[in-house]
Coordinates of C-alpha atoms in Angstrom, one line a residue:
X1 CA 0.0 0.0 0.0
X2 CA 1.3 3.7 -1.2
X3 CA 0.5 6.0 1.7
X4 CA 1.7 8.8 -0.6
X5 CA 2.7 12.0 0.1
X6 CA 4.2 13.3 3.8
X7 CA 4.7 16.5 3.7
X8 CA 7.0 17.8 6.8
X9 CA 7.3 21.7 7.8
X10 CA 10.5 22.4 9.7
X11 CA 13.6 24.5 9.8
X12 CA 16.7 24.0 10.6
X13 CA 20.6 26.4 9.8
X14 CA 23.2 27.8 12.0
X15 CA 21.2 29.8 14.4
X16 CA 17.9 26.7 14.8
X17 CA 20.3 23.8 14.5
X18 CA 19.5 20.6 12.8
X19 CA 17.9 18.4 15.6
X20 CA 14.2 19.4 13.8
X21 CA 15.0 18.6 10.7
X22 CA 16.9 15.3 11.2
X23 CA 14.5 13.8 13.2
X24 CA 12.2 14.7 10.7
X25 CA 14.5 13.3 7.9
X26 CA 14.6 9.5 10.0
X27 CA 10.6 9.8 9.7
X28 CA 10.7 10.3 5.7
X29 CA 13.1 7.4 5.4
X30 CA 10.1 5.2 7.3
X31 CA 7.7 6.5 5.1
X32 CA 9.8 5.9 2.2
X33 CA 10.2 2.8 3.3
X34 CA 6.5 2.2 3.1
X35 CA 6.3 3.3 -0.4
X36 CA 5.5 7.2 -0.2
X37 CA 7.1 10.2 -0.8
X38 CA 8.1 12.8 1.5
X39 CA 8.3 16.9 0.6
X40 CA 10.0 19.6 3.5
X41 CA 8.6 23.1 3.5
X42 CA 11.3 25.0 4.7
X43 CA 11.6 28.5 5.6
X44 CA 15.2 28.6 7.0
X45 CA 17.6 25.9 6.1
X46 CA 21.3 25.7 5.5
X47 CA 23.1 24.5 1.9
X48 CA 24.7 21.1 3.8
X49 CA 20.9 20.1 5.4
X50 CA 19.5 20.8 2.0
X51 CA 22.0 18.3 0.2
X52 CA 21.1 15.5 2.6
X53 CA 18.1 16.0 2.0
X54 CA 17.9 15.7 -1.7
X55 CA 20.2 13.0 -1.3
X56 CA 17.7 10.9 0.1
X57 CA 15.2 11.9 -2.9
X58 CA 13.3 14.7 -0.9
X59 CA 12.1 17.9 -2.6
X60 CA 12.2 20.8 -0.9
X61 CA 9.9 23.7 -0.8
X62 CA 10.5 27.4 0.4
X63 CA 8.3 29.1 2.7
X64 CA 9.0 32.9 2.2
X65 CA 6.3 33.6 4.9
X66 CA 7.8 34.6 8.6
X67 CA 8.3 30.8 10.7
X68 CA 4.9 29.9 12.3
X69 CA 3.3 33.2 11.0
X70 CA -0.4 33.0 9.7
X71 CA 0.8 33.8 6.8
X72 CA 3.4 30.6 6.8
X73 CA 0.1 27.9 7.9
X74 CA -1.0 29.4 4.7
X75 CA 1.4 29.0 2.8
X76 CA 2.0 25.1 4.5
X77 CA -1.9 24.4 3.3
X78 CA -1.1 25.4 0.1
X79 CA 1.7 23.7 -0.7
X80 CA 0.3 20.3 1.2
X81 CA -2.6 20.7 -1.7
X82 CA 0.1 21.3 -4.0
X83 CA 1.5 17.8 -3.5
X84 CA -1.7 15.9 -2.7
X85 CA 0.1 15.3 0.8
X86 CA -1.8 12.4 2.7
X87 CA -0.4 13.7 6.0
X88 CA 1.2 16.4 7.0
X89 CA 4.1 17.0 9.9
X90 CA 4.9 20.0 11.9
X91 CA 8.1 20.1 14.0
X92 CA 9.2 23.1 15.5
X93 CA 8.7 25.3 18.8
X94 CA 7.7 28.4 16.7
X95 CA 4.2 26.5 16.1
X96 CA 1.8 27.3 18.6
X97 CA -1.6 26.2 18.2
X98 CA -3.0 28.6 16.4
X99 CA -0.7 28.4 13.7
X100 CA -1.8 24.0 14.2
X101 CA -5.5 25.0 13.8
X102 CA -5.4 26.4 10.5
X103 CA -3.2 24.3 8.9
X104 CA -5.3 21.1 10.5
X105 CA -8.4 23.3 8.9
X106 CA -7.1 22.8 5.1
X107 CA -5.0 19.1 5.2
X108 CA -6.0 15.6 5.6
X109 CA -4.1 14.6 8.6
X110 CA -1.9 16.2 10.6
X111 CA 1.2 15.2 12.9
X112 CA 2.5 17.2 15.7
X113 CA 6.1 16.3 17.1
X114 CA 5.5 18.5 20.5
X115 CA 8.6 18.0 23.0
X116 CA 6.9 19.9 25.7
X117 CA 3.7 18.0 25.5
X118 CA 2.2 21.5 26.2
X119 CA 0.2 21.9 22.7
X120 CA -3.2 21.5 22.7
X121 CA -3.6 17.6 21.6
X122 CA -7.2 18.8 19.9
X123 CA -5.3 20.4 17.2
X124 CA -3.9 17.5 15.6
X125 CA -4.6 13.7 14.1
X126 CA -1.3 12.4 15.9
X127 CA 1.1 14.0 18.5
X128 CA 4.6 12.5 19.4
X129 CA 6.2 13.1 22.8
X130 CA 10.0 12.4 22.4
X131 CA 11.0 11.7 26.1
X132 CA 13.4 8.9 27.6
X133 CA 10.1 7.0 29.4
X134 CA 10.5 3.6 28.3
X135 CA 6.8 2.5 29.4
X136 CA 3.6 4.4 27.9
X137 CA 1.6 2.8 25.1
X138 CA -0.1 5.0 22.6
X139 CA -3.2 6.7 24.0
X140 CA -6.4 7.9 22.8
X141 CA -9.4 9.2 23.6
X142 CA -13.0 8.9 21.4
X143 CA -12.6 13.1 20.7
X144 CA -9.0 13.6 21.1
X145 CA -6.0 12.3 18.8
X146 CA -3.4 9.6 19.9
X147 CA -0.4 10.6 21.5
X148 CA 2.6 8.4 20.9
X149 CA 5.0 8.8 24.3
X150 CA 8.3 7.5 25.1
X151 CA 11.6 6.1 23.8
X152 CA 9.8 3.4 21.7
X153 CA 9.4 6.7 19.1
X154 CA 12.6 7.7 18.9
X155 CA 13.3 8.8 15.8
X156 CA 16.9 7.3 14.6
X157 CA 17.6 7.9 11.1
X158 CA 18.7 5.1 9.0
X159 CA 22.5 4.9 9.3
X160 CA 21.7 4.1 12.8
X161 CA 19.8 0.9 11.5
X162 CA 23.1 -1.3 10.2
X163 CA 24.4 -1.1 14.1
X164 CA 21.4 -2.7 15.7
X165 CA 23.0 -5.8 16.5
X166 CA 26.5 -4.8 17.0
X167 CA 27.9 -5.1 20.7
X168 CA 30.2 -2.4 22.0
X169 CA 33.4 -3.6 23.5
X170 CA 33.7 -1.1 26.5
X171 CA 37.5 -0.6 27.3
X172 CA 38.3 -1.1 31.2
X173 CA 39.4 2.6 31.4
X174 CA 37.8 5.2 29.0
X175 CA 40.0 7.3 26.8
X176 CA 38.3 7.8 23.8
X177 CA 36.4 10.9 24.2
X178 CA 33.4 12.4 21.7
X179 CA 32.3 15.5 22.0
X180 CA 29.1 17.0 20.7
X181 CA 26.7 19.9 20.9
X182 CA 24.1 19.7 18.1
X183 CA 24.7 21.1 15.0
X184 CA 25.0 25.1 16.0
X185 CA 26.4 25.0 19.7
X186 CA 24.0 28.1 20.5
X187 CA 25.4 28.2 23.7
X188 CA 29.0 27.7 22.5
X189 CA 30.4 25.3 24.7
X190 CA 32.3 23.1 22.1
X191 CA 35.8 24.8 22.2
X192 CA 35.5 25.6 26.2
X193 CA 34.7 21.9 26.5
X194 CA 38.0 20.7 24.4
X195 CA 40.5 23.0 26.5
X196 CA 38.6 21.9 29.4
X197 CA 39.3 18.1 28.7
X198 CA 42.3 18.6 27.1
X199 CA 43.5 19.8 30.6
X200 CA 43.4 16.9 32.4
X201 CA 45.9 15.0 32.5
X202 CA 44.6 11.6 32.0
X203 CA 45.9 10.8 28.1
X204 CA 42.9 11.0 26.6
X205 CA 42.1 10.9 22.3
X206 CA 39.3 13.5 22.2
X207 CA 37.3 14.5 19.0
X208 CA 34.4 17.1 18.5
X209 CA 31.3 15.9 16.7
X210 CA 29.9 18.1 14.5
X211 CA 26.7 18.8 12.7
X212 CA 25.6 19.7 9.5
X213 CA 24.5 23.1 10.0
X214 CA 28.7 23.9 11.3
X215 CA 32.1 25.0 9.6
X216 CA 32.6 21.5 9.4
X217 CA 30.2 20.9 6.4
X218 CA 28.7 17.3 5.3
X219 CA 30.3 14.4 6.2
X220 CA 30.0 10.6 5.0
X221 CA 25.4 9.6 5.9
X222 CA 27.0 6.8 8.2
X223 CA 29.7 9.6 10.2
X224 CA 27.8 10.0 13.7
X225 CA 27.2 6.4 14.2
X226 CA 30.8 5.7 13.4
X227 CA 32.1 8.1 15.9
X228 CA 29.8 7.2 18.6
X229 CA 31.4 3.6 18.0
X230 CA 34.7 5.0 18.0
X231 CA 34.3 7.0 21.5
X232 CA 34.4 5.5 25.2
X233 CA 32.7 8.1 26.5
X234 CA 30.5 11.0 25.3
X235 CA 30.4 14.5 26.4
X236 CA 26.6 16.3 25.0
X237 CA 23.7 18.2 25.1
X238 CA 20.5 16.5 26.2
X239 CA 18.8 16.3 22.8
X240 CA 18.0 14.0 19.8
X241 CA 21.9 13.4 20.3
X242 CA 20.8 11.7 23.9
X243 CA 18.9 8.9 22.2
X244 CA 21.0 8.3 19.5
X245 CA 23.8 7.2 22.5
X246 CA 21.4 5.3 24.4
X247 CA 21.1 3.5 21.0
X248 CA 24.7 2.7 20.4
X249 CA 25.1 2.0 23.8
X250 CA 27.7 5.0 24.6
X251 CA 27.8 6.0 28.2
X252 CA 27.6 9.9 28.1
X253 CA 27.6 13.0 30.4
X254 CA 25.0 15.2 29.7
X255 CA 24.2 19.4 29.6
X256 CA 20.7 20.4 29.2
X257 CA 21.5 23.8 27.3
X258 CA 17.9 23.9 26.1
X259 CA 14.9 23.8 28.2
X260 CA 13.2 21.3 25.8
X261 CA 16.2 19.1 27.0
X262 CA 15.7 19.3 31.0
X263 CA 13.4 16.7 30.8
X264 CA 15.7 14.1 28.6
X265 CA 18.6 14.9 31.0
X266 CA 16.3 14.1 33.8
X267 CA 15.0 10.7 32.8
X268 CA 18.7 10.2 31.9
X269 CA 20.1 10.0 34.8
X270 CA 17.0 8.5 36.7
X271 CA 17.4 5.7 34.3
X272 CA 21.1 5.3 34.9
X273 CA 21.8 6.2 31.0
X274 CA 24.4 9.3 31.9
X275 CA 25.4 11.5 34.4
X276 CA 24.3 15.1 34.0
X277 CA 25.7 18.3 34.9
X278 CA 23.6 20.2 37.5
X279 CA 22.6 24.0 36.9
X280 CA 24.8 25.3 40.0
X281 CA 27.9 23.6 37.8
X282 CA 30.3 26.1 35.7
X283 CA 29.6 23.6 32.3
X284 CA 32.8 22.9 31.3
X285 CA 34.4 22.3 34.9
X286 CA 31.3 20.2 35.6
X287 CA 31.5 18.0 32.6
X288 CA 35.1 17.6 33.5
X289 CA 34.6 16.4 36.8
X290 CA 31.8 14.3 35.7
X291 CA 34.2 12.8 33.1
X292 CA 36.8 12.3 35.3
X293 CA 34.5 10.0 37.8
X294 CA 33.7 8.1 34.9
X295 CA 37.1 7.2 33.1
X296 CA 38.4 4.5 35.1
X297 CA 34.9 3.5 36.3
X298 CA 33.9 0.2 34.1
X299 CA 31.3 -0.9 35.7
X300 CA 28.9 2.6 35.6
X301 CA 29.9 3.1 32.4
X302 CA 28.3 -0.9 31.3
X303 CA 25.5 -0.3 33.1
X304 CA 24.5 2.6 31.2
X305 CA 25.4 1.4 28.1
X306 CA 23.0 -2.0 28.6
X307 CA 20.4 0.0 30.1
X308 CA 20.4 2.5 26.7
X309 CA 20.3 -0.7 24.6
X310 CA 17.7 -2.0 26.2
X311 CA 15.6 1.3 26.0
X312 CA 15.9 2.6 22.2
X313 CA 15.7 0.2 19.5
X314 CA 16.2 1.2 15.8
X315 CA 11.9 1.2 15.3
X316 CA 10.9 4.2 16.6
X317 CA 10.2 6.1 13.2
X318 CA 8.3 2.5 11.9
X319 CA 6.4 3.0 15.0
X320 CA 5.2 6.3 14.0
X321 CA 4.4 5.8 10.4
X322 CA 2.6 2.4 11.4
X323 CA 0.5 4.8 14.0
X324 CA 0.2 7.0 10.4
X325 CA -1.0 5.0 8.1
X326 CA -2.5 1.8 9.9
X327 CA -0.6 -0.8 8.7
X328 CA 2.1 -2.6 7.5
X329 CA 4.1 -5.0 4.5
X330 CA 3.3 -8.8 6.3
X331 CA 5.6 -11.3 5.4
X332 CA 4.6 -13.5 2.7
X333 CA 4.8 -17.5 3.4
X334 CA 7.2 -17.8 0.8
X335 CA 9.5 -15.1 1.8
X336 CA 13.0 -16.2 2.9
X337 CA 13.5 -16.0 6.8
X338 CA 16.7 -15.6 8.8
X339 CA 17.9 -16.6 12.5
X340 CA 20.1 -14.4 14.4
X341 CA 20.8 -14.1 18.3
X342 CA 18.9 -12.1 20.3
X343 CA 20.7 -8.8 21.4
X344 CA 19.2 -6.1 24.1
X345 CA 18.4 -3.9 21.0
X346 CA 15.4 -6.7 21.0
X347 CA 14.4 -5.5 24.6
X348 CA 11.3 -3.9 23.4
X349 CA 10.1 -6.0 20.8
X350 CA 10.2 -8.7 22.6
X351 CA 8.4 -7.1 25.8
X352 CA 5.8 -5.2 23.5
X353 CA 5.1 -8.9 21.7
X354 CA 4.2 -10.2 25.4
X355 CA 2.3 -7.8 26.6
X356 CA 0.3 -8.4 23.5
X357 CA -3.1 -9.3 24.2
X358 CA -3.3 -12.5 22.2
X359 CA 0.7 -13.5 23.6
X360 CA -1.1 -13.1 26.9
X361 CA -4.0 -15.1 26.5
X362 CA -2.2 -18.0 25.0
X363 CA 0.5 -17.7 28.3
X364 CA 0.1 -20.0 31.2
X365 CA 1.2 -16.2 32.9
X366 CA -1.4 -13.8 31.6
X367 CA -0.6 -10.8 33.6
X368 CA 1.3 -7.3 32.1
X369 CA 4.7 -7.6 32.3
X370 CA 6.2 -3.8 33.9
X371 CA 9.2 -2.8 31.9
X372 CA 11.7 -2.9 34.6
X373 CA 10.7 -6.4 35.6
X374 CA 11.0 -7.4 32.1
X375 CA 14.2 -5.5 31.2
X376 CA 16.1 -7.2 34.6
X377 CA 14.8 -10.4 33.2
X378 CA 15.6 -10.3 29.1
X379 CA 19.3 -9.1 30.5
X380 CA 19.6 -12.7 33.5
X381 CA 17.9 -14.6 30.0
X382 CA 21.1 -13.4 27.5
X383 CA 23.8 -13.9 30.1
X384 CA 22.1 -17.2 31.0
X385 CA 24.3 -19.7 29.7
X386 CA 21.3 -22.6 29.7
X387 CA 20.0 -19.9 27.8
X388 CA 19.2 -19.2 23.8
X389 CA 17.6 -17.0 22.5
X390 CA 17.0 -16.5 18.3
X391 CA 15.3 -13.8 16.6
X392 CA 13.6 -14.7 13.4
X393 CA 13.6 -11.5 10.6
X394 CA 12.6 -11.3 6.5
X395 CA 15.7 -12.4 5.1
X396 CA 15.6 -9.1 2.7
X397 CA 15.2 -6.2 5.0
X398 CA 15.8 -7.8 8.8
X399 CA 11.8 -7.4 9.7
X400 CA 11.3 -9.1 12.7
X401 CA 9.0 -11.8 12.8
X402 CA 9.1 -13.4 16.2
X403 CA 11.7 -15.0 18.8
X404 CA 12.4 -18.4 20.2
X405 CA 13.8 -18.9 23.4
X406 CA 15.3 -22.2 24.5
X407 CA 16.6 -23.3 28.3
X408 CA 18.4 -26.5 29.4
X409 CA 16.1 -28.5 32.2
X410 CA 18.7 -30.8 32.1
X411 CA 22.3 -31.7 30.5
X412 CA 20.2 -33.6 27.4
X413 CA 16.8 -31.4 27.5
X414 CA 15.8 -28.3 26.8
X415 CA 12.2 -26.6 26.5
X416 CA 11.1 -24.2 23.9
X417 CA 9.2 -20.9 23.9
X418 CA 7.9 -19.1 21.4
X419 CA 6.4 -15.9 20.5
X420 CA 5.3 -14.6 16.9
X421 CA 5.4 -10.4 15.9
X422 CA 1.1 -9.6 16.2
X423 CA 1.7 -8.2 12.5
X424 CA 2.5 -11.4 11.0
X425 CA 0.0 -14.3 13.0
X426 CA -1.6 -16.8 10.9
X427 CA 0.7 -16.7 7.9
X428 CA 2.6 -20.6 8.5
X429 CA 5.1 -18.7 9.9
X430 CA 5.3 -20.5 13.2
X431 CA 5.9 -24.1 12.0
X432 CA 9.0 -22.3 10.1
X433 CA 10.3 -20.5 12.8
X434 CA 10.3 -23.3 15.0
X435 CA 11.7 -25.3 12.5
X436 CA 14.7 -23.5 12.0
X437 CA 15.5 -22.1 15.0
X438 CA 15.4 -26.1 16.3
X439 CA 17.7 -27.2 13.9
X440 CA 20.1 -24.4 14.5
X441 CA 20.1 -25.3 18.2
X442 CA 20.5 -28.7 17.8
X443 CA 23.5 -28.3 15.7
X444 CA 25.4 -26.0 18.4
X445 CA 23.7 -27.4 21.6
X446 CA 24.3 -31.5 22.8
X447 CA 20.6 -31.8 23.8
X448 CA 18.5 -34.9 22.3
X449 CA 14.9 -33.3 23.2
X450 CA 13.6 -30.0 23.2
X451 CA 9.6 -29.9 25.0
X452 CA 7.3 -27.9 24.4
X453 CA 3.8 -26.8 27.1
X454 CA 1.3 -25.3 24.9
X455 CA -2.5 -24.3 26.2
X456 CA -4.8 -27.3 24.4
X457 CA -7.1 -24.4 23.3
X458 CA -4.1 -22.7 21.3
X459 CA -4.9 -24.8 18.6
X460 CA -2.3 -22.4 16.3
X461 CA 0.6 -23.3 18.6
X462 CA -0.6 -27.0 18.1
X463 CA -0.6 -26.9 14.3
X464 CA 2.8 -25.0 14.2
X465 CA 4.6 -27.4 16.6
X466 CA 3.3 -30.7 14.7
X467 CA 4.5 -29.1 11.1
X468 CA 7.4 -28.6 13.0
X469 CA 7.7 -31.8 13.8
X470 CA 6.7 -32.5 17.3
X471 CA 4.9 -34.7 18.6
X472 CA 2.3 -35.0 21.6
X473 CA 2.8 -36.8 24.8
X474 CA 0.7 -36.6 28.4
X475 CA -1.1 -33.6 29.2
X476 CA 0.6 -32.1 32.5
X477 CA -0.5 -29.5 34.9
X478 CA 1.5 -26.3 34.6
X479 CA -0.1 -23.1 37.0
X480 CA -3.3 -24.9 38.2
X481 CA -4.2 -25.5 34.7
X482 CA -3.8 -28.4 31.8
X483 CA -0.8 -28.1 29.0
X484 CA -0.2 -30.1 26.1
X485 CA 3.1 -31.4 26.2
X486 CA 4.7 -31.9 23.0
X487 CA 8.2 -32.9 22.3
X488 CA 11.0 -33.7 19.3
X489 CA 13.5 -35.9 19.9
X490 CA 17.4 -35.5 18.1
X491 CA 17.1 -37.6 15.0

């Protein structure tokens, strides 16, 4: 399905910065990636943003009107007609509610990306609330629009995508040191922040990341993630740039130099993803100091790395445009699938897919699963070694179908659990999955039979595990209630 044309209104140069407009760019590649076509309506941009841009097949269109003027939500209507856009999306703090109302007036469906989650909700289809809260599900009300909320819509741009399942190798003592402001450094704390650092004497490698609205021009698409791989340590402000190290796992100080970024630096360092400098701190000497408890101290800095891992996964922008246009491309029964292990990039998938109301209700637990409670226990299930746990994608573009999960009960058994996406249920994918994932851990583990407890009313499950090549034994009693017991022996 061709959900056609997004057009996005933001700005973004020297002065604004790029964080609008990049964040805006990783939800065009979604929707290209669903078939459309996005357009930007700029009114202020700089030469380097507008290359990426087009680079990535985007028109742009120029706005002469003043930012968030009447003039300029006329001028956004018009040009939304222009391009037949099926949605439109607004990003930008200069876009109060008025200006939201009469663009809303004249467009088919509008999305608001609203980091203080102070706009009235009333004047749009869809409003996203970046923030570092790792638990709310989308929410909605019969007369008001749904409201996406949380790190599961973080918006990571596709060069962040090819690092999902990499694993950074944290050195015992951190000397690798990224620095990085956003693309302007309004507040100009780049260069202070260097001689700071380079002032302690502690032999670190330090480099400067810098955006494409600076001096330093473009750089290679793949250039942030490859530095943020590079680094030990990073040295930031609270925005977009906060999510994008949870991703890659880099432990980080912090500086809020925005107020839109007080609240990311806050759930930071309640979450144990980075320490932050406090507002009484001189910036420079408090990043420092901040640094300097850090260096030699490993086992902080792997906590915050696994906990960011865990928390942003490379599908917040699919999130969004799913939310958008309702659906999504379902694996065909033909399509070629592939195994790989699970990583704590799967964190959320796999705890969105249980708290699924059909997972549940085929569980022998049907109860929610809390995030915390779910993140301590995906981490004890990876470092388990009686543990394995595979994750089954599309061969072609690493969608993920589902996960199987296997434990030892003994030296030469092992039982079998497994979950399939919601998106792609009653397509034969199950008996596949299992399959595979089976023979993969029979080759590497010395086990002769793998069980399997399924609800006798799951008649699916029951289908998928004989085509799998299971067979059924006694029913048992697991939780006060019957299970089938099925079970393939080594051949």
């Amino acid at each position: 399905m061709n959900p056609g044309t997004l057009l996005v209104r933001c700005d973004g140069d020297a002065s604004l910065g790029a964080g609008h407009v990049m964040r805006c760019l990783a939800l065009a590649q979604a929707w290209h990636d669903e078939g459309g076509h996005a357009v930007f309506a700029m009114r202020h941009s700089s030469p380097p943003l507008r290359h990426r841009l087009e680079a990535e097949g985007i028109s742009i269109r120029v706005v002469s009107a003043d930012a968030g003027s009447p003039s300029d939500a006329s001028s956004t209507a018009e040009i939304a007609a222009y391009v037949e856009a099926t949605w439109v999306a607004i990003d930008g703090y200069v876009f109060g509610s008025n200006f939201l109302r009469e663009v809303r007036e004249s467009v088919e469906k509008l999305l608001v990306i609203d980091d203080f989650g102070t706009l009235d909700p009333c004047t749009a289809d869809l409003v996203v609330h970046p923030s570092l809260d790792p638990g709310p599900q989308p929410t909605a009300q019969s007369d008001r629009p749904v409201t996406l909320i949380g790190a599961a819509h973080a918006l990571l741009r596709r060069e962040f995508h090819s690092w999902n399942n990499w694993e950074k190798d944290l050195a015992p003592s951190a000397r690798r040191i990224l620095v990085s402001f956003g693309g302007a450094d309004t507040a100009g704390l780049t260069q202070p922040t260097l001689d700071r650092l380079s002032k302690m004497d502690r032999n670190l490698e330090i480099r400067s990341l810098r955006g494409l609205t600076s001096a330093a021009g473009e750089q290679p698409i793949d250039h942030v993630p490859r530095q943020m791989a590079w680094a030990d340590l990073a040295v930031a402000a609270a925005g977009g740039t906060a999510f994008e190290l949870a991703f890659m796992g880099l432990p980080a100080v912090l500086l809020p130099v925005a107020p839109n970024q007080e609240p990311v630096a806050e759930a930071a360092q309640e979450l144990g993803l980075a320490r932050v400098v406090g507002a009484t701190d001189s910036a420079p000497d408090g990043m420092a100091n901040l640094v300097s408890s850090l260096i030699d101290d490993e086992e902080s800095r792997r906590g915050m790395s696994r906990r960011g891992r865990s928390l942003v996964d490379r599908r917040g922008a699919w999130r969004i445009v799913h939310s958008m246009i309702g659906t999504s491309s379902r694996i065909a029964e033909n399509e070629e699938l592939a195994l790989r292990p699970a990583t704590l990039h799967d964190t959320r998938s796999f705890w969105e897919w249980r708290n699924d109301p059909e997972t549940r209700s085929s569980a022998f637990r049907t109860e929610l699963i809390p995030w915390s409670i779910h993140v301590e226990w995906f981490e004890s299930k990876l470092n388990d070694p009686a543990c394995r746990f595979f994750v089954g994608e599309r061969a072609a573009d690493g969608e993920p179908i589902g996960q199987v999960r296997f434990e030892r009960t003994d030296p030469l058994r092992a039982e079998i659990h497994v979950v399939i996406a919601p998106l792609h249920r009653r397509r034969g994918l199950g008996s596949r999955l299992i399959a595979e994932a089976v023979s993969q851990y029979l080759a590497e583990v010395p086990v002769n039979r793998i069980d399997a407890f399924i609800k006798p009313e799951n008649e699916g499950s029951l289908r998928a595990f004989t085509r799998a090549g299971f067979s059924p034994e006694a029913t048992v009693r697991i939780k006060d209630r019957d299970a089938a017991h099925y079970a393939r022996s080594r051949k």
